Amino acid sequence: MVVADGRRSRGPSPQKTAQTRQSVARAALELFLERGYRGTRVSDVASRAGVAKGTVYLHFADKQALFAGVLGDVLDARVTTLRAAQPGAEESLRDFLSRVVTPMLTAVEGSPWQGLIRLVMTEGRESPEVATIYRQRVLDPVAEQIRSWAATAADRGEIQTDALQRVPLLMLSPAMLATMWTGLYPDEPMTIAATFESFLDLAFGPRSASQHPPR
């Protein structure tokens, strides 16, 4: 853009643009967790972020895109890390899952991730776009990876059924159960990581001695 005296004006720097987007996404996350998806308006996000409503639309086309952006900020790196992880050559799937997945689930407790899971569970039916985004960004890629791990375990003779290949999201059921239970009965919380480990004991048997933490 050229101003009247012939000088070229400068737009916002990339750093400033990134900071503004981050402020908008952070404000949206706070409001989604406080008020839910349906209870959050773009104008409220703008007010919380301290920007004009039009600025929000410069970064996100609509509230659906805003939710997708927030979900991506919270989960994309974790999903990418999970999809890249593979059991070691001498490591059983059971031990691998305890080493890689259990610590990740421990970090979920009380985090925005858990709040977003609860939001999808409670509002996904009335706001199907929320459920669709969560499925595309999280459930489908994670299910694909679980199916691959299960196939490897079956080839190694570690499991005697194709249940996890047929229904890979069974592995996510402990996190969903614990989140639902804790939301309903907060005075008796169910720990996600402990619930997952119990599921692994049921599905694969106990961890090998080498994988137990020292006492």
Coordinates of N, CA and C in Angstrom, one line a residue:
M1 N 0.8 -1.2 0.0 CA 0.0 0.0 0.0 C 0.9 1.2 0.0
V2 N 0.5 2.3 -0.8 CA 1.3 3.5 -0.9 C 0.5 4.6 -0.4
V3 N 1.0 5.4 0.5 CA 0.3 6.6 1.1 C 0.5 7.8 0.2
A4 N -0.1 9.0 0.6 CA -0.1 10.1 -0.2 C 1.3 10.7 -0.6
D5 N 2.2 10.6 0.3 CA 3.6 11.1 0.0 C 4.5 10.2 -0.7
G6 N 3.9 9.1 -1.1 CA 4.7 8.1 -1.9 C 5.4 7.0 -1.2
R7 N 5.4 7.2 0.2 CA 6.0 6.1 0.9 C 5.1 4.9 1.1
R8 N 5.7 3.7 1.1 CA 5.0 2.5 1.3 C 4.7 2.2 2.8
S9 N 3.5 2.0 3.1 CA 3.1 1.8 4.5 C 3.4 0.3 4.8
R10 N 3.6 0.0 6.1 CA 3.8 -1.4 6.5 C 2.6 -1.9 7.2
G11 N 2.3 -3.2 6.9 CA 1.3 -3.9 7.6 C 1.8 -4.5 8.9
P12 N 1.0 -5.2 9.6 CA 1.5 -5.8 10.9 C 2.6 -6.8 10.6
S13 N 3.6 -6.8 11.5 CA 4.7 -7.8 11.3 C 4.2 -9.2 11.5
P14 N 4.9 -10.2 11.0 CA 4.4 -11.6 11.2 C 4.4 -11.9 12.7
Q15 N 5.3 -11.4 13.5 CA 5.3 -11.7 14.9 C 4.0 -11.1 15.5
K16 N 3.7 -9.9 15.2 CA 2.5 -9.2 15.7 C 1.2 -10.0 15.3
T17 N 1.2 -10.4 14.0 CA 0.0 -11.2 13.5 C -0.1 -12.5 14.3
A18 N 1.0 -13.2 14.5 CA 1.0 -14.4 15.3 C 0.5 -14.2 16.7
Q19 N 1.0 -13.1 17.3 CA 0.6 -12.8 18.7 C -0.9 -12.6 18.8
T20 N -1.4 -11.8 17.8 CA -2.9 -11.5 17.8 C -3.7 -12.8 17.7
R21 N -3.3 -13.7 16.7 CA -4.0 -15.0 16.6 C -3.9 -15.8 17.9
Q22 N -2.8 -15.8 18.5 CA -2.6 -16.5 19.8 C -3.5 -16.0 20.8
S23 N -3.6 -14.7 20.9 CA -4.5 -14.0 21.9 C -6.0 -14.4 21.6
V24 N -6.4 -14.4 20.4 CA -7.7 -14.7 20.0 C -8.0 -16.2 20.3
A25 N -7.1 -17.1 20.0 CA -7.3 -18.5 20.2 C -7.3 -18.8 21.7
R26 N -6.5 -18.1 22.5 CA -6.5 -18.3 23.9 C -7.8 -17.9 24.6
A27 N -8.3 -16.7 24.1 CA -9.6 -16.2 24.6 C -10.7 -17.2 24.2
A28 N -10.7 -17.7 23.0 CA -11.7 -18.6 22.6 C -11.7 -19.9 23.4
L29 N -10.5 -20.4 23.7 CA -10.4 -21.6 24.5 C -11.0 -21.4 25.9
E30 N -10.6 -20.3 26.5 CA -11.2 -20.0 27.8 C -12.7 -19.9 27.8
L31 N -13.3 -19.3 26.8 CA -14.7 -19.1 26.7 C -15.4 -20.5 26.4
F32 N -14.8 -21.2 25.5 CA -15.4 -22.5 25.2 C -15.5 -23.4 26.4
L33 N -14.4 -23.4 27.3 CA -14.4 -24.2 28.5 C -15.4 -23.6 29.5
E34 N -15.5 -22.3 29.6 CA -16.4 -21.7 30.6 C -17.9 -21.8 30.2
R35 N -18.2 -21.5 28.9 CA -19.6 -21.4 28.5 C -20.0 -22.4 27.5
G36 N -19.1 -23.3 27.0 CA -19.5 -24.2 26.0 C -19.4 -23.6 24.6
Y37 N -19.6 -24.5 23.7 CA -19.5 -24.0 22.3 C -20.7 -23.1 21.9
R38 N -21.9 -23.6 22.2 CA -23.1 -22.9 21.8 C -23.2 -21.6 22.6
G39 N -22.6 -21.5 23.8 CA -22.8 -20.3 24.6 C -21.7 -19.3 24.4
T40 N -20.8 -19.6 23.4 CA -19.7 -18.6 23.1 C -20.0 -17.9 21.8
R41 N -19.9 -16.6 21.8 CA -20.1 -15.8 20.6 C -18.8 -15.2 20.2
V42 N -18.7 -15.0 18.9 CA -17.4 -14.4 18.4 C -17.2 -13.1 19.0
S43 N -18.2 -12.3 19.2 CA -18.1 -11.0 19.8 C -17.5 -11.1 21.2
D44 N -17.9 -12.2 22.0 CA -17.3 -12.4 23.3 C -15.9 -12.7 23.2
V45 N -15.5 -13.5 22.2 CA -14.1 -13.8 22.1 C -13.3 -12.6 21.8
A46 N -13.8 -11.7 20.9 CA -13.1 -10.5 20.6 C -12.9 -9.6 21.8
S47 N -14.0 -9.5 22.6 CA -13.9 -8.7 23.8 C -12.9 -9.3 24.8
R48 N -12.9 -10.6 25.0 CA -11.9 -11.2 25.9 C -10.5 -11.0 25.4
A49 N -10.3 -11.1 24.1 CA -8.9 -11.0 23.5 C -8.5 -9.5 23.4
G50 N -9.4 -8.6 23.6 CA -9.1 -7.2 23.5 C -8.9 -6.7 22.1
V51 N -9.6 -7.3 21.1 CA -9.5 -6.9 19.7 C -10.9 -6.6 19.1
A52 N -10.9 -6.0 18.0 CA -12.2 -5.8 17.3 C -12.7 -7.1 16.8
K53 N -14.0 -7.2 16.6 CA -14.6 -8.4 16.1 C -14.1 -8.8 14.8
G54 N -13.9 -7.8 13.9 CA -13.4 -8.0 12.6 C -12.0 -8.7 12.6
T55 N -11.2 -8.4 13.7 CA -9.9 -9.0 13.8 C -10.0 -10.5 13.9
V56 N -11.0 -10.9 14.7 CA -11.2 -12.4 14.9 C -11.4 -13.0 13.5
Y57 N -12.2 -12.4 12.7 CA -12.5 -12.9 11.4 C -11.4 -12.9 10.4
L58 N -10.4 -12.0 10.7 CA -9.2 -12.0 9.8 C -8.4 -13.3 10.0
H59 N -8.5 -13.9 11.2 CA -7.8 -15.1 11.5 C -8.6 -16.4 11.4
F60 N -9.9 -16.3 11.6 CA -10.8 -17.4 11.6 C -12.1 -17.1 10.9
A61 N -12.5 -17.8 9.9 CA -13.6 -17.5 9.1 C -14.9 -17.4 9.8
D62 N -15.1 -18.3 10.8 CA -16.4 -18.3 11.6 C -16.1 -19.0 12.9
K63 N -17.1 -19.2 13.7 CA -16.9 -19.9 15.0 C -16.5 -21.3 14.9
Q64 N -16.9 -22.0 13.8 CA -16.5 -23.4 13.6 C -15.0 -23.4 13.3
A65 N -14.5 -22.5 12.5 CA -13.1 -22.4 12.2 C -12.3 -22.1 13.5
L66 N -12.9 -21.2 14.3 CA -12.3 -20.9 15.6 C -12.1 -22.1 16.5
F67 N -13.2 -22.9 16.6 CA -13.1 -24.1 17.4 C -12.0 -25.1 16.8
A68 N -12.0 -25.2 15.5 CA -11.0 -26.1 14.9 C -9.6 -25.6 15.2
G69 N -9.4 -24.3 15.2 CA -8.1 -23.7 15.5 C -7.7 -23.9 16.9
V70 N -8.6 -23.8 17.8 CA -8.4 -24.0 19.2 C -8.0 -25.5 19.5
L71 N -8.8 -26.3 18.9 CA -8.5 -27.8 19.0 C -7.2 -28.1 18.5
G72 N -6.8 -27.6 17.3 CA -5.5 -27.8 16.8 C -4.4 -27.4 17.6
D73 N -4.5 -26.2 18.2 CA -3.5 -25.6 19.1 C -3.3 -26.5 20.3
V74 N -4.3 -27.1 20.8 CA -4.2 -28.0 22.0 C -3.8 -29.4 21.7
L75 N -4.2 -29.9 20.6 CA -4.1 -31.3 20.3 C -3.2 -31.8 19.2
D76 N -3.0 -30.9 18.2 CA -2.3 -31.4 17.0 C -0.9 -31.9 17.2
A77 N -0.1 -31.2 18.1 CA 1.2 -31.7 18.4 C 1.2 -33.0 19.1
R78 N 0.2 -33.2 20.0 CA 0.1 -34.5 20.7 C -0.3 -35.6 19.8
V79 N -1.2 -35.4 18.9 CA -1.6 -36.4 18.0 C -0.5 -36.7 17.0
T80 N 0.2 -35.7 16.5 CA 1.4 -36.0 15.7 C 2.4 -36.9 16.4
T81 N 2.7 -36.5 17.6 CA 3.7 -37.3 18.4 C 3.2 -38.7 18.6
L82 N 1.9 -38.9 18.9 CA 1.4 -40.2 19.1 C 1.5 -41.1 17.8
R83 N 1.2 -40.4 16.6 CA 1.2 -41.2 15.4 C 2.6 -41.6 14.9
A84 N 3.6 -40.8 15.4 CA 5.0 -41.1 15.0 C 5.6 -42.2 15.9
A85 N 5.0 -42.5 17.1 CA 5.6 -43.4 18.0 C 5.4 -44.9 17.6
Q86 N 6.4 -45.7 17.8 CA 6.3 -47.1 17.4 C 7.0 -47.9 18.5
P87 N 6.5 -49.1 18.8 CA 7.2 -50.0 19.8 C 8.6 -50.3 19.3
G88 N 9.5 -50.5 20.3 CA 10.8 -51.0 20.0 C 10.8 -52.4 19.5
A89 N 11.9 -52.8 18.9 CA 12.0 -54.2 18.3 C 11.7 -55.2 19.4
E90 N 12.2 -55.0 20.6 CA 12.0 -56.0 21.7 C 11.0 -55.6 22.7
E91 N 10.2 -54.6 22.3 CA 9.2 -54.0 23.3 C 7.8 -54.5 22.9
S92 N 7.1 -55.1 23.9 CA 5.7 -55.5 23.7 C 4.8 -54.3 23.5
L93 N 3.7 -54.5 22.9 CA 2.7 -53.4 22.7 C 2.3 -52.9 24.1
R94 N 2.1 -53.9 25.0 CA 1.6 -53.5 26.4 C 2.6 -52.5 27.0
D95 N 3.9 -52.9 27.0 CA 4.9 -52.0 27.6 C 5.0 -50.7 26.9
F96 N 4.9 -50.7 25.5 CA 5.0 -49.5 24.7 C 3.9 -48.6 25.1
L97 N 2.7 -49.1 25.2 CA 1.6 -48.2 25.6 C 1.7 -47.6 26.9
S98 N 2.3 -48.3 27.9 CA 2.5 -47.8 29.2 C 3.6 -46.7 29.2
R99 N 4.6 -46.9 28.3 CA 5.7 -46.0 28.2 C 5.3 -44.7 27.5
V100 N 4.5 -44.8 26.5 CA 4.2 -43.6 25.6 C 2.8 -43.0 25.9
V101 N 1.8 -43.8 26.0 CA 0.5 -43.3 26.1 C 0.1 -42.9 27.5
T102 N 0.5 -43.7 28.5 CA 0.1 -43.4 29.9 C 0.6 -42.0 30.4
P103 N 1.9 -41.7 30.1 CA 2.3 -40.3 30.5 C 1.5 -39.2 29.8
M104 N 1.1 -39.4 28.6 CA 0.4 -38.5 27.9 C -1.0 -38.3 28.5
L105 N -1.6 -39.4 28.9 CA -2.9 -39.3 29.6 C -2.8 -38.7 31.0
T106 N -1.7 -38.9 31.6 CA -1.5 -38.3 32.9 C -1.5 -36.7 32.8
A107 N -1.0 -36.3 31.6 CA -1.0 -34.8 31.4 C -2.3 -34.3 31.0
V108 N -3.3 -35.1 30.7 CA -4.6 -34.7 30.3 C -5.4 -34.2 31.6
E109 N -5.1 -34.8 32.7 CA -5.9 -34.5 33.9 C -5.9 -33.0 34.2
G110 N -7.1 -32.4 34.3 CA -7.3 -31.0 34.6 C -6.8 -30.1 33.5
S111 N -6.4 -30.6 32.4 CA -5.9 -29.7 31.3 C -7.0 -29.3 30.4
P112 N -6.8 -28.3 29.5 CA -7.8 -27.9 28.5 C -8.2 -29.1 27.6
W113 N -7.3 -30.0 27.4 CA -7.6 -31.2 26.6 C -8.8 -32.0 27.2
Q114 N -8.8 -32.2 28.5 CA -9.9 -32.9 29.1 C -11.2 -32.1 29.0
G115 N -11.0 -30.7 29.2 CA -12.2 -29.9 29.0 C -12.8 -29.9 27.6
L116 N -12.0 -30.0 26.6 CA -12.4 -30.1 25.3 C -13.1 -31.5 25.0
I117 N -12.6 -32.5 25.6 CA -13.2 -33.8 25.4 C -14.6 -33.8 26.0
R118 N -14.7 -33.2 27.2 CA -16.0 -33.1 27.8 C -17.0 -32.2 27.0
L119 N -16.5 -31.2 26.4 CA -17.3 -30.3 25.6 C -17.8 -31.1 24.4
V120 N -17.0 -31.8 23.7 CA -17.4 -32.6 22.6 C -18.5 -33.6 23.0
M121 N -18.3 -34.3 24.1 CA -19.2 -35.3 24.6 C -20.6 -34.7 24.9
T122 N -20.6 -33.5 25.5 CA -21.9 -32.9 25.9 C -22.6 -32.1 24.8
E123 N -21.8 -31.6 23.8 CA -22.4 -30.7 22.8 C -22.4 -31.2 21.4
G124 N -21.7 -32.4 21.2 CA -21.5 -32.9 19.9 C -22.8 -33.2 19.2
R125 N -23.8 -33.6 19.9 CA -25.1 -34.0 19.3 C -25.8 -32.7 18.8
E126 N -25.9 -31.7 19.6 CA -26.6 -30.5 19.2 C -25.8 -29.6 18.3
S127 N -24.5 -29.7 18.3 CA -23.6 -29.0 17.4 C -22.7 -30.0 16.7
P128 N -23.3 -30.6 15.7 CA -22.5 -31.7 15.0 C -21.2 -31.3 14.4
E129 N -21.1 -30.0 14.1 CA -19.8 -29.6 13.5 C -18.7 -29.8 14.5
V130 N -19.0 -29.6 15.8 CA -18.0 -29.9 16.9 C -17.5 -31.3 16.8
A131 N -18.5 -32.2 16.8 CA -18.2 -33.7 16.7 C -17.4 -34.0 15.5
T132 N -17.7 -33.4 14.4 CA -17.1 -33.7 13.1 C -15.6 -33.2 13.1
I133 N -15.4 -32.0 13.7 CA -14.0 -31.5 13.8 C -13.2 -32.4 14.7
Y134 N -13.7 -32.8 15.8 CA -13.0 -33.6 16.7 C -12.7 -35.0 16.1
R135 N -13.6 -35.5 15.4 CA -13.4 -36.8 14.7 C -12.3 -36.7 13.7
Q136 N -12.3 -35.7 12.9 CA -11.3 -35.5 11.8 C -9.9 -35.2 12.3
R137 N -9.9 -34.4 13.4 CA -8.5 -34.0 13.9 C -7.9 -34.9 14.9
V138 N -8.8 -35.7 15.6 CA -8.3 -36.6 16.7 C -8.7 -38.0 16.5
L139 N -9.9 -38.3 16.5 CA -10.4 -39.7 16.6 C -9.9 -40.6 15.4
D140 N -10.1 -40.1 14.2 CA -9.8 -40.8 13.0 C -8.3 -41.1 12.9
P141 N -7.4 -40.1 13.0 CA -6.0 -40.4 12.9 C -5.4 -41.3 14.0
V142 N -6.0 -41.1 15.3 CA -5.5 -41.9 16.4 C -6.0 -43.4 16.2
A143 N -7.2 -43.5 15.7 CA -7.8 -44.9 15.4 C -6.9 -45.6 14.4
E144 N -6.5 -44.9 13.3 CA -5.6 -45.5 12.3 C -4.3 -45.9 12.9
Q145 N -3.8 -45.1 13.8 CA -2.5 -45.5 14.4 C -2.7 -46.7 15.4
I146 N -3.8 -46.8 16.1 CA -4.0 -47.9 17.0 C -4.2 -49.2 16.2
R147 N -4.9 -49.1 15.1 CA -5.1 -50.3 14.2 C -3.7 -50.8 13.8
S148 N -2.8 -49.9 13.4 CA -1.5 -50.3 13.0 C -0.7 -51.0 14.1
W149 N -0.8 -50.4 15.3 CA -0.1 -51.0 16.5 C -0.7 -52.4 16.7
A150 N -2.0 -52.5 16.7 CA -2.6 -53.8 16.9 C -2.2 -54.9 15.9
A151 N -2.1 -54.5 14.7 CA -1.7 -55.4 13.6 C -0.2 -55.9 13.9
T152 N 0.6 -55.0 14.4 CA 2.0 -55.4 14.7 C 2.0 -56.4 15.9
A153 N 1.2 -56.1 16.9 CA 1.1 -56.9 18.1 C 0.6 -58.3 17.7
A154 N -0.4 -58.4 16.8 CA -1.0 -59.6 16.3 C 0.1 -60.4 15.6
D155 N 0.8 -59.8 14.7 CA 1.9 -60.4 13.9 C 2.9 -61.0 14.9
R156 N 3.2 -60.4 16.0 CA 4.2 -60.9 17.0 C 3.6 -61.9 17.9
G157 N 2.3 -62.2 17.8 CA 1.7 -63.2 18.6 C 1.4 -62.6 20.0
E158 N 1.4 -61.3 20.2 CA 1.2 -60.8 21.6 C -0.3 -60.7 21.9
I159 N -1.2 -60.6 20.9 CA -2.6 -60.7 21.2 C -3.2 -61.7 20.2
Q160 N -4.3 -62.4 20.7 CA -4.9 -63.5 20.0 C -6.2 -63.1 19.4
T161 N -6.6 -61.9 19.3 CA -7.8 -61.4 18.7 C -7.6 -60.2 17.9
D162 N -8.5 -60.0 16.9 CA -8.4 -58.8 16.0 C -9.3 -57.7 16.5
A163 N -9.7 -57.8 17.8 CA -10.7 -56.8 18.3 C -10.2 -55.4 18.2
L164 N -8.9 -55.1 18.5 CA -8.4 -53.7 18.4 C -8.3 -53.3 16.9
Q165 N -8.1 -54.2 16.0 CA -8.0 -53.8 14.6 C -9.4 -53.5 14.1
R166 N -10.4 -54.2 14.6 CA -11.8 -54.0 14.2 C -12.4 -52.7 14.8
V167 N -12.1 -52.6 16.1 CA -12.7 -51.4 16.9 C -11.5 -50.7 17.6
P168 N -10.7 -50.0 16.9 CA -9.5 -49.4 17.6 C -9.8 -48.4 18.7
L169 N -11.0 -47.8 18.6 CA -11.3 -46.8 19.6 C -11.6 -47.4 21.0
L170 N -11.6 -48.7 21.0 CA -11.7 -49.3 22.4 C -10.6 -48.8 23.3
M171 N -9.5 -48.5 22.7 CA -8.3 -48.1 23.5 C -8.5 -46.7 24.1
L172 N -9.4 -45.9 23.5 CA -9.7 -44.6 24.0 C -10.8 -44.6 25.0
S173 N -11.5 -45.7 25.2 CA -12.7 -45.8 26.0 C -12.3 -45.5 27.5
P174 N -11.1 -45.9 28.0 CA -10.9 -45.5 29.4 C -10.8 -44.0 29.6
A175 N -10.3 -43.2 28.7 CA -10.2 -41.8 28.8 C -11.6 -41.2 28.7
M176 N -12.5 -41.7 27.9 CA -13.8 -41.2 27.8 C -14.6 -41.5 29.0
L177 N -14.4 -42.7 29.5 CA -15.2 -43.1 30.7 C -14.7 -42.3 31.9
A178 N -13.4 -42.1 32.1 CA -12.9 -41.4 33.3 C -13.4 -39.9 33.2
T179 N -13.4 -39.3 32.0 CA -13.8 -37.9 31.8 C -15.3 -37.8 32.1
M180 N -16.1 -38.7 31.6 CA -17.5 -38.7 31.9 C -17.8 -38.8 33.4
W181 N -17.2 -39.8 34.0 CA -17.4 -40.1 35.4 C -17.0 -38.9 36.2
T182 N -15.8 -38.3 36.0 CA -15.4 -37.2 36.8 C -16.2 -36.0 36.6
G183 N -16.8 -35.8 35.4 CA -17.7 -34.7 35.2 C -19.0 -34.8 35.9
L184 N -19.5 -36.1 36.1 CA -20.7 -36.3 36.8 C -20.5 -36.4 38.3
Y185 N -19.4 -36.9 38.7 CA -19.1 -37.2 40.1 C -17.8 -36.6 40.5
P186 N -17.6 -35.3 40.5 CA -16.3 -34.6 40.8 C -15.7 -34.9 42.2
D187 N -16.6 -35.3 43.1 CA -16.1 -35.7 44.5 C -15.5 -37.0 44.5
E188 N -15.7 -37.8 43.5 CA -15.1 -39.2 43.4 C -14.4 -39.3 42.0
P189 N -13.4 -38.5 41.7 CA -12.8 -38.5 40.4 C -12.1 -39.8 40.0
M190 N -12.2 -40.1 38.7 CA -11.6 -41.3 38.2 C -10.4 -40.9 37.4
T191 N -9.2 -41.3 37.7 CA -8.0 -40.9 37.1 C -7.9 -41.5 35.7
I192 N -7.6 -40.7 34.7 CA -7.6 -41.2 33.3 C -6.4 -42.2 33.1
A193 N -5.2 -41.9 33.6 CA -4.1 -42.8 33.4 C -4.3 -44.1 34.1
A194 N -4.8 -44.1 35.4 CA -5.0 -45.3 36.1 C -6.1 -46.2 35.5
T195 N -7.1 -45.5 34.9 CA -8.1 -46.3 34.2 C -7.6 -46.9 33.0
F196 N -6.7 -46.2 32.3 CA -6.1 -46.8 31.1 C -5.2 -47.9 31.4
E197 N -4.4 -47.8 32.5 CA -3.6 -48.9 32.9 C -4.4 -50.2 33.3
S198 N -5.5 -50.0 33.9 CA -6.4 -51.1 34.2 C -6.9 -51.7 33.0
F199 N -7.3 -50.9 32.0 CA -7.7 -51.5 30.7 C -6.6 -52.3 30.0
L200 N -5.4 -51.8 30.1 CA -4.2 -52.6 29.5 C -4.0 -53.9 30.3
D201 N -4.2 -53.9 31.6 CA -4.1 -55.1 32.3 C -5.1 -56.1 31.9
L202 N -6.3 -55.6 31.6 CA -7.4 -56.5 31.2 C -7.2 -57.0 29.8
A203 N -6.7 -56.2 28.9 CA -6.5 -56.5 27.5 C -5.2 -57.3 27.2
F204 N -4.1 -57.0 27.9 CA -2.8 -57.6 27.6 C -2.2 -58.3 28.7
G205 N -2.7 -58.2 29.9 CA -2.0 -58.7 31.1 C -1.1 -57.7 31.7
P206 N -0.5 -57.9 32.9 CA 0.3 -56.9 33.6 C 1.6 -56.6 32.8
R207 N 2.1 -55.4 33.2 CA 3.4 -55.0 32.6 C 4.5 -56.0 33.0
S208 N 5.5 -56.0 32.1 CA 6.6 -56.9 32.4 C 7.4 -56.2 33.6
A209 N 8.2 -57.1 34.3 CA 8.9 -56.6 35.5 C 9.8 -55.5 35.1
S210 N 10.4 -55.5 33.9 CA 11.4 -54.4 33.6 C 10.7 -53.1 33.4
Q211 N 9.4 -53.1 33.2 CA 8.7 -51.8 32.9 C 8.1 -51.2 34.2
H212 N 8.1 -52.0 35.3 CA 7.6 -51.4 36.5 C 8.5 -50.4 37.1
P213 N 8.0 -49.2 37.6 CA 8.9 -48.3 38.2 C 9.5 -48.8 39.5
P214 N 10.8 -48.4 39.8 CA 11.4 -48.9 41.0 C 10.7 -48.4 42.2
R215 N 10.7 -49.2 43.3 CA 10.1 -48.8 44.5 C 11.0 -48.1 45.4

